[in-house]
């Protein structure tokens, strides 16, 4: 186990190092940011001077060494747009994004359990079909559009909820639904199929044969087993939500990491993009590490190869 | 993730001889599969026959009848069944022609994803050692960078347009396939018949394609079907970010994205393409569920879905 | 248009949509029911404005967008400012005079203090300009005040500005843009970096807080030299999605929304609690027709044909719901000094266009690429599609390339734009120099790839002539040549739509800034 952990940690470091190179090179190939950081009529000489002041005239390898050297100490440089530390801009938004993704996770793991169980216990009935139909449609709706439609219905027409998300309870409901719609739908389908799978297994049949009532059989054996994939999914879905938050946060003008990321990309704010990508990469890597560990712990039959 | 993914799927297998028979059986046994098939076939037919089916030229602008609601008749007596868009173009015709683009983007992107993933997965699993380590770390790196960030950056470099979208959606999605194929190769590699093939001197390529690939093809097909649904929405998301196909070419994604400013006045501009996306995804998903049951009755796809639920867009 | 409940803003005037407190005299009312409006108007305690994008910086030396100018106008003052008719009026300078062609002397207002309580003196003025033109900070705005050679402090309330050559638009340069006066002592003790997020000025509003992507809060400055504002707080919120802004306005969460798409106007007009402010902007839209490349566009007849082939009236009236003004054969509107009001737009005449194309040897048309930014300018892609559609009618097959604004800007700067490229230009100096020189002079970095020795001569001369009558004539001749040469497809002057809760006392200016407290 210790060896396994050590190896996974080493791999994680390699991955983060790789991410740093990829993002560093990628943002620079997208083009020079200087013209976007000055007024629309700036003179080339102004732009050139500003570029020099940002250090963008230096060779890439020099810039990279500078970047890595400082990043290791937690310094990602100053945002080109705001001229303040990039990492601070990213970190101060983490609570907002965590709240949004947290609320979305809560939704993605509460409703679907009920719906998925209902669906699995009465397979191929009208109820099952309805639940699956809704799930598939929720999976299909482009999230930006879903968000705007929800806003129109619940904020403008019904006036129940504020149209944009702030990190208040009421403000977070619509963005959280928008962000979690896809995952709710996925989880309904996931739970349904794994329940069906488990229910068809021998030991559940045996339990039934022994005379355990249907609901008891489900509760004792099936649900526990069927929930395993759902539990292990949690980390992966959480990581994907952080990426998916880019769209949701833009639509709801929600002050999180995703909104910062999209604006930074559009204005080629290299330091902030780099800080954002590395922070999300660390999150994703750590979460994956935890899942791997949790999985091994939950199900020791799984070998430690990887 | 790597471990989670390799846990349960190595049992995937298909029984080839009775396949056709079983397929038919399943189709009649599961009406939802039939429904999915009907939806998908309808959309594909619409796309292919677009010039014949579409009531109007999808590019023909008529500013006098712009943003008209569904079932409006134009000044020349023409009927706009689903209404018109901001340049007075017939939405129904654009939807029908848009099916071509949206379906082609999805199918081609998935083709690219799966073929890249299969090749990389085969290489990683077969050669193991350093090759495997490098490729799998690459996969981790890619997964650690949020998809949209990667996509936007790539498109800023190579530009936008149909082929660019296919390329970007394609190259950013090989990991799922790669991992499945790799884990399959790892388990098949040590089996007797592969050992035997190697003993009699069969070249590596033959072993890979004869013995390994068939074992993973069912999972590949099932994942691909479901990924097509994902790609249709991914195209819409890219359009939302201004990275859609080039105007005036209609695609569902671009139509929804363009209409999103109008939901308070002219709901139909974005609602119809939104509905088209939902229907298409519904069809593909139903078909995918059914395929999964046919091809892979043992797992019921729990593990497959787990992989798929890493959302791209 | 007549049935819509909106008041359009005529030439050189603004609409006051409510009684402005402080007894400011309403400049001009267009439309009806002024009295009703006056009665309705109540001064709210707070105004919340939803902007379409987040600001980059609050330090005027680094300004990047008109949104930032809205904040500067509230927090800072300039030596001179503009009234509702865009005339230059005193600001922090009470009066000024020219000593000679290159020397301007400004007499400063006495008793003006910065928000930190320190008095505003000639030293601050010198510092504010020096930090732009000097090399001691790497600011990107140096060239905006490039004609200034030196600032001299005569006494605490008198400064002299020495220019390198006679500058007819010096006052315009100082009336906004980067001409804001900042506190020397404060910046020297806290630094530029801090100033970018904690600005201190002399303006009618004090900066309170800025949580990026969330809100920026300003608070009335009770000691303002021109009288305290009556609206206690002004809050700016960045909301990138147009439909989200509309939802916020409709649900009452904000009072003002910026940049309403023209097709959303009906959704606002249908709501009796809301109204639209429509302001003609300094920005005109056009399509660059690259005459510097081999190919059909090198022929002036082809460029003229394109101008005849596009129905500008139709685009403005139908596609933009009437919001916009067809350009009079020039890439600026009457807000600019130097506007030639007797020039005519190219009429919509497809037959004439075909004729010209045939004369030029392109009777069968040709294929060509068109570059447009996506989602940057009002209806940009829609307009590109409309123009492409019209050009196809005369046989020109246009392939549109729509790109992200970042890509567009880079290509413009690298001079690698497509033969036809959508352009939009505005210059807050309100002077033809900023348009005619910067777009049509040979080898200008943001120019339209046009070169004509006579035009170069004319705009160069106009740049250093102090006699304004003579400048008018120089521009008149240049504009006439440009119209004939057609290096661009002249489109329209944009109209900015803002949605407001009825009666909200806010104004929008032709440079897109929001004004809560007018300084005239």
PDB file of N, CA, C and O in Angstrom, chain C residues 404-451:
ATOM      1  N   UNK C 404     -12.744  34.829 -32.815  1.00  0.00           N
ATOM      2  CA  UNK C 404     -12.760  35.465 -31.514  1.00  0.00           C
ATOM      3  C   UNK C 404     -12.060  36.821 -31.616  1.00  0.00           C
ATOM      4  O   UNK C 404     -11.127  37.004 -32.387  1.00  0.00           O
ATOM      5  N   UNK C 405     -12.505  37.765 -30.796  1.00  0.00           N
ATOM      6  CA  UNK C 405     -11.944  39.112 -30.870  1.00  0.00           C
ATOM      7  C   UNK C 405     -10.424  39.123 -30.687  1.00  0.00           C
ATOM      8  O   UNK C 405      -9.717  39.887 -31.334  1.00  0.00           O
ATOM      9  N   UNK C 406      -9.926  38.250 -29.818  1.00  0.00           N
ATOM     10  CA  UNK C 406      -8.478  38.242 -29.584  1.00  0.00           C
ATOM     11  C   UNK C 406      -7.728  37.914 -30.874  1.00  0.00           C
ATOM     12  O   UNK C 406      -6.698  38.516 -31.177  1.00  0.00           O
ATOM     13  N   UNK C 407      -8.268  36.971 -31.627  1.00  0.00           N
ATOM     14  CA  UNK C 407      -7.641  36.597 -32.892  1.00  0.00           C
ATOM     15  C   UNK C 407      -7.757  37.755 -33.885  1.00  0.00           C
ATOM     16  O   UNK C 407      -6.800  38.104 -34.589  1.00  0.00           O
ATOM     17  N   UNK C 408      -8.913  38.373 -33.885  1.00  0.00           N
ATOM     18  CA  UNK C 408      -9.177  39.492 -34.796  1.00  0.00           C
ATOM     19  C   UNK C 408      -8.192  40.639 -34.556  1.00  0.00           C
ATOM     20  O   UNK C 408      -7.592  41.169 -35.484  1.00  0.00           O
ATOM     21  N   UNK C 409      -8.020  40.999 -33.304  1.00  0.00           N
ATOM     22  CA  UNK C 409      -7.114  42.109 -32.984  1.00  0.00           C
ATOM     23  C   UNK C 409      -5.687  41.778 -33.400  1.00  0.00           C
ATOM     24  O   UNK C 409      -4.982  42.603 -33.987  1.00  0.00           O
ATOM     25  N   UNK C 410      -5.273  40.559 -33.100  1.00  0.00           N
ATOM     26  CA  UNK C 410      -3.914  40.165 -33.466  1.00  0.00           C
ATOM     27  C   UNK C 410      -3.714  40.258 -34.966  1.00  0.00           C
ATOM     28  O   UNK C 410      -2.701  40.776 -35.451  1.00  0.00           O
ATOM     29  N   UNK C 411      -4.700  39.784 -35.705  1.00  0.00           N
ATOM     30  CA  UNK C 411      -4.555  39.831 -37.165  1.00  0.00           C
ATOM     31  C   UNK C 411      -4.587  41.257 -37.688  1.00  0.00           C
ATOM     32  O   UNK C 411      -3.918  41.591 -38.657  1.00  0.00           O
ATOM     33  N   UNK C 412      -5.359  42.107 -37.042  1.00  0.00           N
ATOM     34  CA  UNK C 412      -5.362  43.503 -37.473  1.00  0.00           C
ATOM     35  C   UNK C 412      -3.992  44.127 -37.257  1.00  0.00           C
ATOM     36  O   UNK C 412      -3.451  44.806 -38.118  1.00  0.00           O
ATOM     37  N   UNK C 413      -3.439  43.862 -36.096  1.00  0.00           N
ATOM     38  CA  UNK C 413      -2.154  44.447 -35.754  1.00  0.00           C
ATOM     39  C   UNK C 413      -1.042  43.866 -36.635  1.00  0.00           C
ATOM     40  O   UNK C 413      -0.115  44.571 -37.025  1.00  0.00           O
ATOM     41  N   UNK C 414      -1.160  42.569 -36.941  1.00  0.00           N
ATOM     42  CA  UNK C 414      -0.167  41.929 -37.818  1.00  0.00           C
ATOM     43  C   UNK C 414      -0.408  42.263 -39.287  1.00  0.00           C
ATOM     44  O   UNK C 414       0.337  41.808 -40.146  1.00  0.00           O
ATOM     45  N   UNK C 415      -1.450  42.986 -39.568  1.00  0.00           N
ATOM     46  CA  UNK C 415      -1.805  43.365 -40.933  1.00  0.00           C
ATOM     47  C   UNK C 415      -2.097  42.140 -41.799  1.00  0.00           C
ATOM     48  O   UNK C 415      -1.751  42.100 -42.973  1.00  0.00           O
ATOM     49  N   UNK C 416      -2.697  41.117 -41.208  1.00  0.00           N
ATOM     50  CA  UNK C 416      -3.001  39.909 -41.970  1.00  0.00           C
ATOM     51  C   UNK C 416      -4.502  39.660 -42.039  1.00  0.00           C
ATOM     52  O   UNK C 416      -4.955  38.526 -41.994  1.00  0.00           O
ATOM     53  N   UNK C 417      -5.275  40.729 -42.139  1.00  0.00           N
ATOM     54  CA  UNK C 417      -6.719  40.553 -42.225  1.00  0.00           C
ATOM     55  C   UNK C 417      -7.109  40.115 -43.626  1.00  0.00           C
ATOM     56  O   UNK C 417      -6.323  40.196 -44.563  1.00  0.00           O
ATOM     57  N   UNK C 418      -8.348  39.635 -43.746  1.00  0.00           N
ATOM     58  CA  UNK C 418      -8.868  39.204 -45.048  1.00  0.00           C
ATOM     59  C   UNK C 418      -9.112  40.416 -45.943  1.00  0.00           C
ATOM     60  O   UNK C 418      -9.181  41.543 -45.475  1.00  0.00           O
ATOM     61  N   UNK C 419      -9.251  40.165 -47.262  1.00  0.00           N
ATOM     62  CA  UNK C 419      -9.493  41.278 -48.197  1.00  0.00           C
ATOM     63  C   UNK C 419     -10.688  42.139 -47.772  1.00  0.00           C
ATOM     64  O   UNK C 419     -10.647  43.358 -47.893  1.00  0.00           O
ATOM     65  N   UNK C 420     -11.735  41.482 -47.280  1.00  0.00           N
ATOM     66  CA  UNK C 420     -12.853  42.238 -46.715  1.00  0.00           C
ATOM     67  C   UNK C 420     -12.872  41.948 -45.219  1.00  0.00           C
ATOM     68  O   UNK C 420     -12.869  40.788 -44.820  1.00  0.00           O
ATOM     69  N   UNK C 421     -12.849  42.979 -44.417  1.00  0.00           N
ATOM     70  CA  UNK C 421     -12.809  42.766 -42.968  1.00  0.00           C
ATOM     71  C   UNK C 421     -13.677  43.792 -42.274  1.00  0.00           C
ATOM     72  O   UNK C 421     -13.584  44.991 -42.554  1.00  0.00           O
ATOM     73  N   UNK C 422     -14.522  43.299 -41.397  1.00  0.00           N
ATOM     74  CA  UNK C 422     -15.366  44.217 -40.654  1.00  0.00           C
ATOM     75  C   UNK C 422     -14.515  45.085 -39.738  1.00  0.00           C
ATOM     76  O   UNK C 422     -13.607  44.592 -39.084  1.00  0.00           O
ATOM     77  N   UNK C 423     -14.799  46.377 -39.743  1.00  0.00           N
ATOM     78  CA  UNK C 423     -14.074  47.280 -38.871  1.00  0.00           C
ATOM     79  C   UNK C 423     -15.053  48.152 -38.117  1.00  0.00           C
ATOM     80  O   UNK C 423     -16.183  48.380 -38.568  1.00  0.00           O
ATOM     81  N   UNK C 424     -14.647  48.625 -36.964  1.00  0.00           N
ATOM     82  CA  UNK C 424     -15.465  49.554 -36.196  1.00  0.00           C
ATOM     83  C   UNK C 424     -14.493  50.449 -35.456  1.00  0.00           C
ATOM     84  O   UNK C 424     -13.548  49.962 -34.845  1.00  0.00           O
ATOM     85  N   UNK C 425     -14.694  51.735 -35.546  1.00  0.00           N
ATOM     86  CA  UNK C 425     -13.685  52.651 -35.021  1.00  0.00           C
ATOM     87  C   UNK C 425     -14.339  53.807 -34.299  1.00  0.00           C
ATOM     88  O   UNK C 425     -15.358  54.334 -34.740  1.00  0.00           O
ATOM     89  N   UNK C 426     -13.756  54.167 -33.173  1.00  0.00           N
ATOM     90  CA  UNK C 426     -14.212  55.373 -32.498  1.00  0.00           C
ATOM     91  C   UNK C 426     -13.018  56.016 -31.838  1.00  0.00           C
ATOM     92  O   UNK C 426     -12.037  55.355 -31.520  1.00  0.00           O
ATOM     93  N   UNK C 427     -13.090  57.314 -31.653  1.00  0.00           N
ATOM     94  CA  UNK C 427     -11.998  58.043 -31.035  1.00  0.00           C
ATOM     95  C   UNK C 427     -12.597  59.085 -30.118  1.00  0.00           C
ATOM     96  O   UNK C 427     -13.292  59.996 -30.562  1.00  0.00           O
ATOM     97  N   UNK C 428     -12.284  58.970 -28.850  1.00  0.00           N
ATOM     98  CA  UNK C 428     -12.934  59.848 -27.884  1.00  0.00           C
ATOM     99  C   UNK C 428     -12.377  61.264 -27.883  1.00  0.00           C
ATOM    100  O   UNK C 428     -12.695  62.055 -27.001  1.00  0.00           O
ATOM    101  N   UNK C 429     -11.543  61.613 -28.883  1.00  0.00           N
ATOM    102  CA  UNK C 429     -11.133  63.016 -28.988  1.00  0.00           C
ATOM    103  C   UNK C 429     -12.194  63.832 -29.722  1.00  0.00           C
ATOM    104  O   UNK C 429     -12.089  65.045 -29.806  1.00  0.00           O
ATOM    105  N   UNK C 430     -13.209  63.169 -30.234  1.00  0.00           N
ATOM    106  CA  UNK C 430     -14.301  63.867 -30.929  1.00  0.00           C
ATOM    107  C   UNK C 430     -13.773  64.729 -32.074  1.00  0.00           C
ATOM    108  O   UNK C 430     -14.323  65.791 -32.348  1.00  0.00           O
ATOM    109  N   UNK C 431     -12.724  64.276 -32.708  1.00  0.00           N
ATOM    110  CA  UNK C 431     -12.126  65.091 -33.763  1.00  0.00           C
ATOM    111  C   UNK C 431     -11.744  64.195 -34.924  1.00  0.00           C
ATOM    112  O   UNK C 431     -11.274  63.072 -34.728  1.00  0.00           O
ATOM    113  N   UNK C 432     -11.919  64.722 -36.132  1.00  0.00           N
ATOM    114  CA  UNK C 432     -11.652  63.946 -37.337  1.00  0.00           C
ATOM    115  C   UNK C 432     -10.223  63.416 -37.368  1.00  0.00           C
ATOM    116  O   UNK C 432      -9.953  62.394 -37.993  1.00  0.00           O
ATOM    117  N   UNK C 433      -9.334  64.088 -36.687  1.00  0.00           N
ATOM    118  CA  UNK C 433      -7.958  63.614 -36.650  1.00  0.00           C
ATOM    119  C   UNK C 433      -7.897  62.154 -36.206  1.00  0.00           C
ATOM    120  O   UNK C 433      -7.149  61.359 -36.750  1.00  0.00           O
ATOM    121  N   UNK C 434      -8.710  61.842 -35.211  1.00  0.00           N
ATOM    122  CA  UNK C 434      -8.698  60.488 -34.669  1.00  0.00           C
ATOM    123  C   UNK C 434      -9.283  59.465 -35.614  1.00  0.00           C
ATOM    124  O   UNK C 434      -9.111  58.263 -35.419  1.00  0.00           O
ATOM    125  N   UNK C 435     -10.011  59.913 -36.616  1.00  0.00           N
ATOM    126  CA  UNK C 435     -10.642  58.977 -37.538  1.00  0.00           C
ATOM    127  C   UNK C 435      -9.954  59.021 -38.897  1.00  0.00           C
ATOM    128  O   UNK C 435      -9.456  58.013 -39.397  1.00  0.00           O
ATOM    129  N   UNK C 436      -9.923  60.206 -39.468  1.00  0.00           N
ATOM    130  CA  UNK C 436      -9.435  60.288 -40.845  1.00  0.00           C
ATOM    131  C   UNK C 436      -7.934  60.009 -40.895  1.00  0.00           C
ATOM    132  O   UNK C 436      -7.458  59.274 -41.758  1.00  0.00           O
ATOM    133  N   UNK C 437      -7.193  60.571 -39.946  1.00  0.00           N
ATOM    134  CA  UNK C 437      -5.755  60.319 -39.950  1.00  0.00           C
ATOM    135  C   UNK C 437      -5.475  58.849 -39.614  1.00  0.00           C
ATOM    136  O   UNK C 437      -4.774  58.142 -40.325  1.00  0.00           O
ATOM    137  N   UNK C 438      -6.066  58.386 -38.529  1.00  0.00           N
ATOM    138  CA  UNK C 438      -5.707  57.060 -38.031  1.00  0.00           C
ATOM    139  C   UNK C 438      -6.203  55.924 -38.910  1.00  0.00           C
ATOM    140  O   UNK C 438      -5.652  54.838 -38.897  1.00  0.00           O
ATOM    141  N   UNK C 439      -7.251  56.164 -39.687  1.00  0.00           N
ATOM    142  CA  UNK C 439      -7.745  55.091 -40.551  1.00  0.00           C
ATOM    143  C   UNK C 439      -7.215  55.191 -41.979  1.00  0.00           C
ATOM    144  O   UNK C 439      -7.006  54.174 -42.640  1.00  0.00           O
ATOM    145  N   UNK C 440      -7.010  56.405 -42.470  1.00  0.00           N
ATOM    146  CA  UNK C 440      -6.767  56.536 -43.909  1.00  0.00           C
ATOM    147  C   UNK C 440      -5.379  57.046 -44.275  1.00  0.00           C
ATOM    148  O   UNK C 440      -5.030  57.092 -45.449  1.00  0.00           O
ATOM    149  N   UNK C 441      -4.586  57.434 -43.304  1.00  0.00           N
ATOM    150  CA  UNK C 441      -3.217  57.833 -43.610  1.00  0.00           C
ATOM    151  C   UNK C 441      -2.412  56.577 -43.943  1.00  0.00           C
ATOM    152  O   UNK C 441      -2.639  55.507 -43.383  1.00  0.00           O
ATOM    153  N   UNK C 442      -1.475  56.709 -44.861  1.00  0.00           N
ATOM    154  CA  UNK C 442      -0.670  55.558 -45.280  1.00  0.00           C
ATOM    155  C   UNK C 442       0.046  54.920 -44.089  1.00  0.00           C
ATOM    156  O   UNK C 442       0.604  55.626 -43.246  1.00  0.00           O
ATOM    157  N   UNK C 443      -0.004  53.593 -44.048  1.00  0.00           N
ATOM    158  CA  UNK C 443       0.758  52.823 -43.063  1.00  0.00           C
ATOM    159  C   UNK C 443       0.410  53.116 -41.609  1.00  0.00           C
ATOM    160  O   UNK C 443       1.233  52.905 -40.720  1.00  0.00           O
ATOM    161  N   UNK C 444      -0.770  53.583 -41.346  1.00  0.00           N
ATOM    162  CA  UNK C 444      -1.197  53.708 -39.960  1.00  0.00           C
ATOM    163  C   UNK C 444      -1.421  52.297 -39.404  1.00  0.00           C
ATOM    164  O   UNK C 444      -2.009  51.445 -40.083  1.00  0.00           O
ATOM    165  N   UNK C 445      -1.000  52.023 -38.174  1.00  0.00           N
ATOM    166  CA  UNK C 445      -1.087  50.647 -37.657  1.00  0.00           C
ATOM    167  C   UNK C 445      -2.507  50.079 -37.612  1.00  0.00           C
ATOM    168  O   UNK C 445      -2.704  48.886 -37.800  1.00  0.00           O
ATOM    169  N   UNK C 446      -3.490  50.901 -37.333  1.00  0.00           N
ATOM    170  CA  UNK C 446      -4.867  50.389 -37.305  1.00  0.00           C
ATOM    171  C   UNK C 446      -5.640  50.829 -38.550  1.00  0.00           C
ATOM    172  O   UNK C 446      -6.871  50.753 -38.582  1.00  0.00           O
ATOM    173  N   UNK C 447      -4.916  51.317 -39.542  1.00  0.00           N
ATOM    174  CA  UNK C 447      -5.558  51.861 -40.730  1.00  0.00           C
ATOM    175  C   UNK C 447      -6.229  50.808 -41.599  1.00  0.00           C
ATOM    176  O   UNK C 447      -6.167  49.617 -41.312  1.00  0.00           O
ATOM    177  N   UNK C 448      -6.840  51.269 -42.666  1.00  0.00           N
ATOM    178  CA  UNK C 448      -7.635  50.370 -43.506  1.00  0.00           C
ATOM    179  C   UNK C 448      -6.874  49.935 -44.752  1.00  0.00           C
ATOM    180  O   UNK C 448      -7.469  49.619 -45.769  1.00  0.00           O
ATOM    181  N   UNK C 449      -5.553  49.944 -44.674  1.00  0.00           N
ATOM    182  CA  UNK C 449      -4.715  49.469 -45.774  1.00  0.00           C
ATOM    183  C   UNK C 449      -4.914  50.332 -47.017  1.00  0.00           C
ATOM    184  O   UNK C 449      -5.007  49.823 -48.130  1.00  0.00           O
ATOM    185  N   UNK C 450      -4.976  51.617 -46.793  1.00  0.00           N
ATOM    186  CA  UNK C 450      -5.256  52.544 -47.884  1.00  0.00           C
ATOM    187  C   UNK C 450      -4.096  53.513 -47.980  1.00  0.00           C
ATOM    188  O   UNK C 450      -3.469  53.850 -46.971  1.00  0.00           O
ATOM    189  N   UNK C 451      -3.801  53.930 -49.194  1.00  0.00           N
ATOM    190  CA  UNK C 451      -2.731  54.894 -49.347  1.00  0.00           C
ATOM    191  C   UNK C 451      -3.052  55.842 -50.482  1.00  0.00           C
ATOM    192  O   UNK C 451      -3.334  55.421 -51.594  1.00  0.00           O
TER     193      UNK C 451
END
